[in-house]
Amino acid sequence: PVQMMMQMLQNIQGNVQNIQGKTDKIENIEKNIENIEKNMEDIGKRVENIEKKTENIEKRVENIEKKTEETDGKVENLQQMIQQYDTRIKKIEDEDVQRDKMEEMDTRLTEVERDKSGLGWEMDKSEFYLRFQNVQEEKG
């Protein structure tokens, strides 16, 4: 009977050690679960940060698109202004060409009038000499 009791005691001790090992494993599992929960919280926070950053990026992209549209409008206005200035410059250049032509014609007319007056003077001079010659021939 004592031997049986010893055997039972040894069995009980073995069972207690077995239970203790399983308890340790359960504690380890619980710690692992806690770590997993903490990791999940961290992952959740990271996901929130990523979502916030994504929202910020989307807002920035929208702002860039708006600024691009505004810039496009400004570029169109500049192009229109450039076309208007080109038109004005062309008109001024045409007016300059016309003015140059008018000045050239004025110069030519002045030369022609000068030539006419010079020719008139030459004719008067020739007429005078002819009269003088006629007078001398009549006297002679």
PDB file of N, CA and C in Angstrom, residues 73-136:
ATOM      1  N   GLY A  73      -4.948  79.326 -67.725  1.00  0.00           N
ATOM      2  CA  GLY A  73      -5.723  80.521 -68.055  1.00  0.00           C
ATOM      3  C   GLY A  73      -4.827  81.722 -68.256  1.00  0.00           C
ATOM      4  N   LYS A  74      -3.843  81.864 -67.381  1.00  0.00           N
ATOM      5  CA  LYS A  74      -2.914  82.990 -67.498  1.00  0.00           C
ATOM      6  C   LYS A  74      -2.094  82.882 -68.779  1.00  0.00           C
ATOM      7  N   VAL A  75      -1.688  81.661 -69.107  1.00  0.00           N
ATOM      8  CA  VAL A  75      -0.918  81.452 -70.340  1.00  0.00           C
ATOM      9  C   VAL A  75      -1.767  81.834 -71.552  1.00  0.00           C
ATOM     10  N   GLU A  76      -3.052  81.442 -71.526  1.00  0.00           N
ATOM     11  CA  GLU A  76      -3.937  81.814 -72.633  1.00  0.00           C
ATOM     12  C   GLU A  76      -4.031  83.333 -72.747  1.00  0.00           C
ATOM     13  N   ASN A  77      -4.198  84.001 -71.589  1.00  0.00           N
ATOM     14  CA  ASN A  77      -4.265  85.468 -71.603  1.00  0.00           C
ATOM     15  C   ASN A  77      -2.980  86.063 -72.165  1.00  0.00           C
ATOM     16  N   LEU A  78      -1.848  85.518 -71.739  1.00  0.00           N
ATOM     17  CA  LEU A  78      -0.565  86.014 -72.244  1.00  0.00           C
ATOM     18  C   LEU A  78      -0.457  85.813 -73.750  1.00  0.00           C
ATOM     19  N   GLN A  79      -0.906  84.649 -74.221  1.00  0.00           N
ATOM     20  CA  GLN A  79      -0.851  84.388 -75.656  1.00  0.00           C
ATOM     21  C   GLN A  79      -1.729  85.380 -76.418  1.00  0.00           C
ATOM     22  N   GLN A  80      -2.914  85.669 -75.854  1.00  0.00           N
ATOM     23  CA  GLN A  80      -3.789  86.648 -76.500  1.00  0.00           C
ATOM     24  C   GLN A  80      -3.131  88.027 -76.518  1.00  0.00           C
ATOM     25  N   MET A  81      -2.515  88.391 -75.384  1.00  0.00           N
ATOM     26  CA  MET A  81      -1.831  89.686 -75.321  1.00  0.00           C
ATOM     27  C   MET A  81      -0.694  89.741 -76.335  1.00  0.00           C
ATOM     28  N   ILE A  82       0.054  88.647 -76.438  1.00  0.00           N
ATOM     29  CA  ILE A  82       1.158  88.593 -77.403  1.00  0.00           C
ATOM     30  C   ILE A  82       0.617  88.763 -78.823  1.00  0.00           C
ATOM     31  N   GLN A  83      -0.508  88.094 -79.120  1.00  0.00           N
ATOM     32  CA  GLN A  83      -1.105  88.240 -80.447  1.00  0.00           C
ATOM     33  C   GLN A  83      -1.529  89.688 -80.696  1.00  0.00           C
ATOM     34  N   GLN A  84      -2.127  90.308 -79.651  1.00  0.00           N
ATOM     35  CA  GLN A  84      -2.539  91.707 -79.802  1.00  0.00           C
ATOM     36  C   GLN A  84      -1.325  92.603 -80.039  1.00  0.00           C
ATOM     37  N   TYR A  85      -0.263  92.364 -79.264  1.00  0.00           N
ATOM     38  CA  TYR A  85       0.952  93.161 -79.453  1.00  0.00           C
ATOM     39  C   TYR A  85       1.556  92.918 -80.835  1.00  0.00           C
ATOM     40  N   ASP A  86       1.541  91.657 -81.269  1.00  0.00           N
ATOM     41  CA  ASP A  86       2.045  91.358 -82.615  1.00  0.00           C
ATOM     42  C   ASP A  86       1.245  92.126 -83.667  1.00  0.00           C
ATOM     43  N   THR A  87      -0.079  92.153 -83.487  1.00  0.00           N
ATOM     44  CA  THR A  87      -0.942  92.883 -84.419  1.00  0.00           C
ATOM     45  C   THR A  87      -0.606  94.373 -84.390  1.00  0.00           C
ATOM     46  N   ARG A  88      -0.446  94.920 -83.169  1.00  0.00           N
ATOM     47  CA  ARG A  88      -0.099  96.343 -83.048  1.00  0.00           C
ATOM     48  C   ARG A  88       1.251  96.634 -83.696  1.00  0.00           C
ATOM     49  N   ILE A  89       2.225  95.771 -83.423  1.00  0.00           N
ATOM     50  CA  ILE A  89       3.566  95.960 -83.992  1.00  0.00           C
ATOM     51  C   ILE A  89       3.497  95.920 -85.515  1.00  0.00           C
ATOM     52  N   LYS A  90       2.750  94.967 -86.059  1.00  0.00           N
ATOM     53  CA  LYS A  90       2.593  94.855 -87.514  1.00  0.00           C
ATOM     54  C   LYS A  90       1.965  96.129 -88.073  1.00  0.00           C
ATOM     55  N   LYS A  91       0.938  96.631 -87.366  1.00  0.00           N
ATOM     56  CA  LYS A  91       0.270  97.853 -87.818  1.00  0.00           C
ATOM     57  C   LYS A  91       1.247  99.028 -87.800  1.00  0.00           C
ATOM     58  N   ILE A  92       2.019  99.131 -86.712  1.00  0.00           N
ATOM     59  CA  ILE A  92       3.005 100.215 -86.605  1.00  0.00           C
ATOM     60  C   ILE A  92       4.059 100.086 -87.698  1.00  0.00           C
ATOM     61  N   GLU A  93       4.517  98.850 -87.943  1.00  0.00           N
ATOM     62  CA  GLU A  93       5.508  98.633 -89.005  1.00  0.00           C
ATOM     63  C   GLU A  93       4.937  99.031 -90.360  1.00  0.00           C
ATOM     64  N   ASP A  94       3.668  98.658 -90.598  1.00  0.00           N
ATOM     65  CA  ASP A  94       3.027  99.035 -91.862  1.00  0.00           C
ATOM     66  C   ASP A  94       2.925 100.555 -91.979  1.00  0.00           C
ATOM     67  N   GLU A  95       2.559 101.206 -90.855  1.00  0.00           N
ATOM     68  CA  GLU A  95       2.476 102.670 -90.865  1.00  0.00           C
ATOM     69  C   GLU A  95       3.850 103.280 -91.137  1.00  0.00           C
ATOM     70  N   ASP A  96       4.892 102.696 -90.542  1.00  0.00           N
ATOM     71  CA  ASP A  96       6.255 103.181 -90.787  1.00  0.00           C
ATOM     72  C   ASP A  96       6.618 103.050 -92.262  1.00  0.00           C
ATOM     73  N   VAL A  97       6.270 101.910 -92.846  1.00  0.00           N
ATOM     74  CA  VAL A  97       6.561 101.696 -94.268  1.00  0.00           C
ATOM     75  C   VAL A  97       5.812 102.739 -95.099  1.00  0.00           C
ATOM     76  N   GLN A  98       4.529 102.969 -94.762  1.00  0.00           N
ATOM     77  CA  GLN A  98       3.739 103.971 -95.484  1.00  0.00           C
ATOM     78  C   GLN A  98       4.372 105.356 -95.333  1.00  0.00           C
ATOM     79  N   ARG A  99       4.779 105.680 -94.085  1.00  0.00           N
ATOM     80  CA  ARG A  99       5.392 106.976 -93.818  1.00  0.00           C
ATOM     81  C   ARG A  99       6.684 107.116 -94.623  1.00  0.00           C
ATOM     82  N   ASP A 100       7.478 106.038 -94.638  1.00  0.00           N
ATOM     83  CA  ASP A 100       8.721 106.071 -95.417  1.00  0.00           C
ATOM     84  C   ASP A 100       8.420 106.301 -96.897  1.00  0.00           C
ATOM     85  N   LYS A 101       7.388 105.626 -97.406  1.00  0.00           N
ATOM     86  CA  LYS A 101       7.017 105.801 -98.815  1.00  0.00           C
ATOM     87  C   LYS A 101       6.572 107.240 -99.074  1.00  0.00           C
ATOM     88  N   MET A 102       5.786 107.776 -98.124  1.00  0.00           N
ATOM     89  CA  MET A 102       5.314 109.156 -98.278  1.00  0.00           C
ATOM     90  C   MET A 102       6.499 110.122 -98.263  1.00  0.00           C
ATOM     91  N   GLU A 103       7.436 109.904 -97.343  1.00  0.00           N
ATOM     92  CA  GLU A 103       8.615 110.768 -97.272  1.00  0.00           C
ATOM     93  C   GLU A 103       9.430 110.672 -98.557  1.00  0.00           C
ATOM     94  N   GLU A 104       9.550 109.446 -99.066  1.00  0.00           N
ATOM     95  CA  GLU A 104      10.292 109.248-100.309  1.00  0.00           C
ATOM     96  C   GLU A 104       9.609 109.988-101.460  1.00  0.00           C
ATOM     97  N   MET A 105       8.264 109.900-101.499  1.00  0.00           N
ATOM     98  CA  MET A 105       7.528 110.601-102.560  1.00  0.00           C
ATOM     99  C   MET A 105       7.671 112.111-102.392  1.00  0.00           C
ATOM    100  N   ASP A 106       7.617 112.596-101.132  1.00  0.00           N
ATOM    101  CA  ASP A 106       7.814 114.030-100.888  1.00  0.00           C
ATOM    102  C   ASP A 106       9.183 114.468-101.388  1.00  0.00           C
ATOM    103  N   THR A 107      10.191 113.653-101.074  1.00  0.00           N
ATOM    104  CA  THR A 107      11.554 113.974-101.509  1.00  0.00           C
ATOM    105  C   THR A 107      11.620 114.022-103.026  1.00  0.00           C
ATOM    106  N   ARG A 108      11.016 113.048-103.682  1.00  0.00           N
ATOM    107  CA  ARG A 108      11.023 113.019-105.151  1.00  0.00           C
ATOM    108  C   ARG A 108      10.301 114.239-105.726  1.00  0.00           C
ATOM    109  N   LEU A 109       9.122 114.543-105.117  1.00  0.00           N
ATOM    110  CA  LEU A 109       8.374 115.704-105.601  1.00  0.00           C
ATOM    111  C   LEU A 109       9.194 116.979-105.434  1.00  0.00           C
ATOM    112  N   THR A 110       9.866 117.085-104.286  1.00  0.00           N
ATOM    113  CA  THR A 110      10.715 118.254-104.050  1.00  0.00           C
ATOM    114  C   THR A 110      11.810 118.325-105.103  1.00  0.00           C
ATOM    115  N   GLU A 111      12.424 117.176-105.401  1.00  0.00           N
ATOM    116  CA  GLU A 111      13.474 117.142-106.420  1.00  0.00           C
ATOM    117  C   GLU A 111      12.909 117.521-107.786  1.00  0.00           C
ATOM    118  N   VAL A 112      11.721 116.988-108.087  1.00  0.00           N
ATOM    119  CA  VAL A 112      11.099 117.300-109.379  1.00  0.00           C
ATOM    120  C   VAL A 112      10.806 118.795-109.465  1.00  0.00           C
ATOM    121  N   GLU A 113      10.262 119.357-108.368  1.00  0.00           N
ATOM    122  CA  GLU A 113       9.965 120.792-108.373  1.00  0.00           C
ATOM    123  C   GLU A 113      11.247 121.604-108.511  1.00  0.00           C
ATOM    124  N   ARG A 114      12.305 121.155-107.816  1.00  0.00           N
ATOM    125  CA  ARG A 114      13.592 121.831-107.915  1.00  0.00           C
ATOM    126  C   ARG A 114      14.109 121.751-109.359  1.00  0.00           C
ATOM    127  N   ASP A 115      13.979 120.527-109.920  1.00  0.00           N
ATOM    128  CA  ASP A 115      14.409 120.366-111.311  1.00  0.00           C
ATOM    129  C   ASP A 115      13.591 121.261-112.240  1.00  0.00           C
ATOM    130  N   LYS A 116      12.264 121.344-111.961  1.00  0.00           N
ATOM    131  CA  LYS A 116      11.396 122.186-112.788  1.00  0.00           C
ATOM    132  C   LYS A 116      11.821 123.644-112.685  1.00  0.00           C
ATOM    133  N   SER A 117      12.068 124.075-111.443  1.00  0.00           N
ATOM    134  CA  SER A 117      12.451 125.484-111.281  1.00  0.00           C
ATOM    135  C   SER A 117      13.811 125.722-111.924  1.00  0.00           C
ATOM    136  N   GLY A 118      14.704 124.750-111.787  1.00  0.00           N
ATOM    137  CA  GLY A 118      16.011 124.864-112.445  1.00  0.00           C
ATOM    138  C   GLY A 118      15.851 124.886-113.950  1.00  0.00           C
ATOM    139  N   LEU A 119      14.959 124.063-114.460  1.00  0.00           N
ATOM    140  CA  LEU A 119      14.695 124.003-115.889  1.00  0.00           C
ATOM    141  C   LEU A 119      14.075 125.317-116.358  1.00  0.00           C
ATOM    142  N   GLY A 120      13.164 125.823-115.526  1.00  0.00           N
ATOM    143  CA  GLY A 120      12.544 127.119-115.857  1.00  0.00           C
ATOM    144  C   GLY A 120      13.588 128.207-115.919  1.00  0.00           C
ATOM    145  N   TRP A 121      14.503 128.211-114.976  1.00  0.00           N
ATOM    146  CA  TRP A 121      15.581 129.209-114.958  1.00  0.00           C
ATOM    147  C   TRP A 121      16.461 129.051-116.186  1.00  0.00           C
ATOM    148  N   GLU A 122      16.778 127.787-116.526  1.00  0.00           N
ATOM    149  CA  GLU A 122      17.581 127.517-117.727  1.00  0.00           C
ATOM    150  C   GLU A 122      16.855 128.028-118.970  1.00  0.00           C
ATOM    151  N   MET A 123      15.514 127.788-119.000  1.00  0.00           N
ATOM    152  CA  MET A 123      14.742 128.239-120.164  1.00  0.00           C
ATOM    153  C   MET A 123      14.740 129.768-120.235  1.00  0.00           C
ATOM    154  N   ASP A 124      14.565 130.400-119.064  1.00  0.00           N
ATOM    155  CA  ASP A 124      14.596 131.867-119.039  1.00  0.00           C
ATOM    156  C   ASP A 124      15.947 132.381-119.531  1.00  0.00           C
ATOM    157  N   LYS A 125      17.005 131.739-119.072  1.00  0.00           N
ATOM    158  CA  LYS A 125      18.362 132.127-119.455  1.00  0.00           C
ATOM    159  C   LYS A 125      18.551 131.947-120.969  1.00  0.00           C
ATOM    160  N   SER A 126      18.100 130.794-121.477  1.00  0.00           N
ATOM    161  CA  SER A 126      18.234 130.523-122.913  1.00  0.00           C
ATOM    162  C   SER A 126      17.436 131.542-123.708  1.00  0.00           C
ATOM    163  N   GLU A 127      16.242 131.830-123.235  1.00  0.00           N
ATOM    164  CA  GLU A 127      15.393 132.798-123.922  1.00  0.00           C
ATOM    165  C   GLU A 127      16.067 134.179-123.942  1.00  0.00           C
ATOM    166  N   PHE A 128      16.675 134.538-122.807  1.00  0.00           N
ATOM    167  CA  PHE A 128      17.380 135.821-122.721  1.00  0.00           C
ATOM    168  C   PHE A 128      18.516 135.882-123.731  1.00  0.00           C
ATOM    169  N   TYR A 129      19.317 134.790-123.786  1.00  0.00           N
ATOM    170  CA  TYR A 129      20.436 134.765-124.735  1.00  0.00           C
ATOM    171  C   TYR A 129      19.945 134.829-126.173  1.00  0.00           C
ATOM    172  N   LEU A 130      18.825 134.107-126.443  1.00  0.00           N
ATOM    173  CA  LEU A 130      18.285 134.135-127.802  1.00  0.00           C
ATOM    174  C   LEU A 130      17.840 135.548-128.170  1.00  0.00           C
ATOM    175  N   ARG A 131      17.180 136.225-127.259  1.00  0.00           N
ATOM    176  CA  ARG A 131      16.744 137.599-127.515  1.00  0.00           C
ATOM    177  C   ARG A 131      17.964 138.498-127.737  1.00  0.00           C
ATOM    178  N   PHE A 132      18.950 138.311-126.854  1.00  0.00           N
ATOM    179  CA  PHE A 132      20.172 139.116-126.965  1.00  0.00           C
ATOM    180  C   PHE A 132      20.828 138.881-128.327  1.00  0.00           C
ATOM    181  N   GLN A 133      20.843 137.601-128.737  1.00  0.00           N
ATOM    182  CA  GLN A 133      21.446 137.246-130.021  1.00  0.00           C
ATOM    183  C   GLN A 133      20.633 137.870-131.165  1.00  0.00           C
ATOM    184  N   ASN A 134      19.307 137.800-131.048  1.00  0.00           N
ATOM    185  CA  ASN A 134      18.444 138.393-132.071  1.00  0.00           C
ATOM    186  C   ASN A 134      18.663 139.902-132.157  1.00  0.00           C
ATOM    187  N   VAL A 135      18.805 140.514-131.010  1.00  0.00           N
ATOM    188  CA  VAL A 135      19.017 141.968-130.988  1.00  0.00           C
ATOM    189  C   VAL A 135      20.339 142.283-131.666  1.00  0.00           C
ATOM    190  N   GLN A 136      21.365 141.519-131.397  1.00  0.00           N
ATOM    191  CA  GLN A 136      22.677 141.763-131.998  1.00  0.00           C
ATOM    192  C   GLN A 136      22.616 141.516-133.499  1.00  0.00           C
TER     193      GLN A 136
END
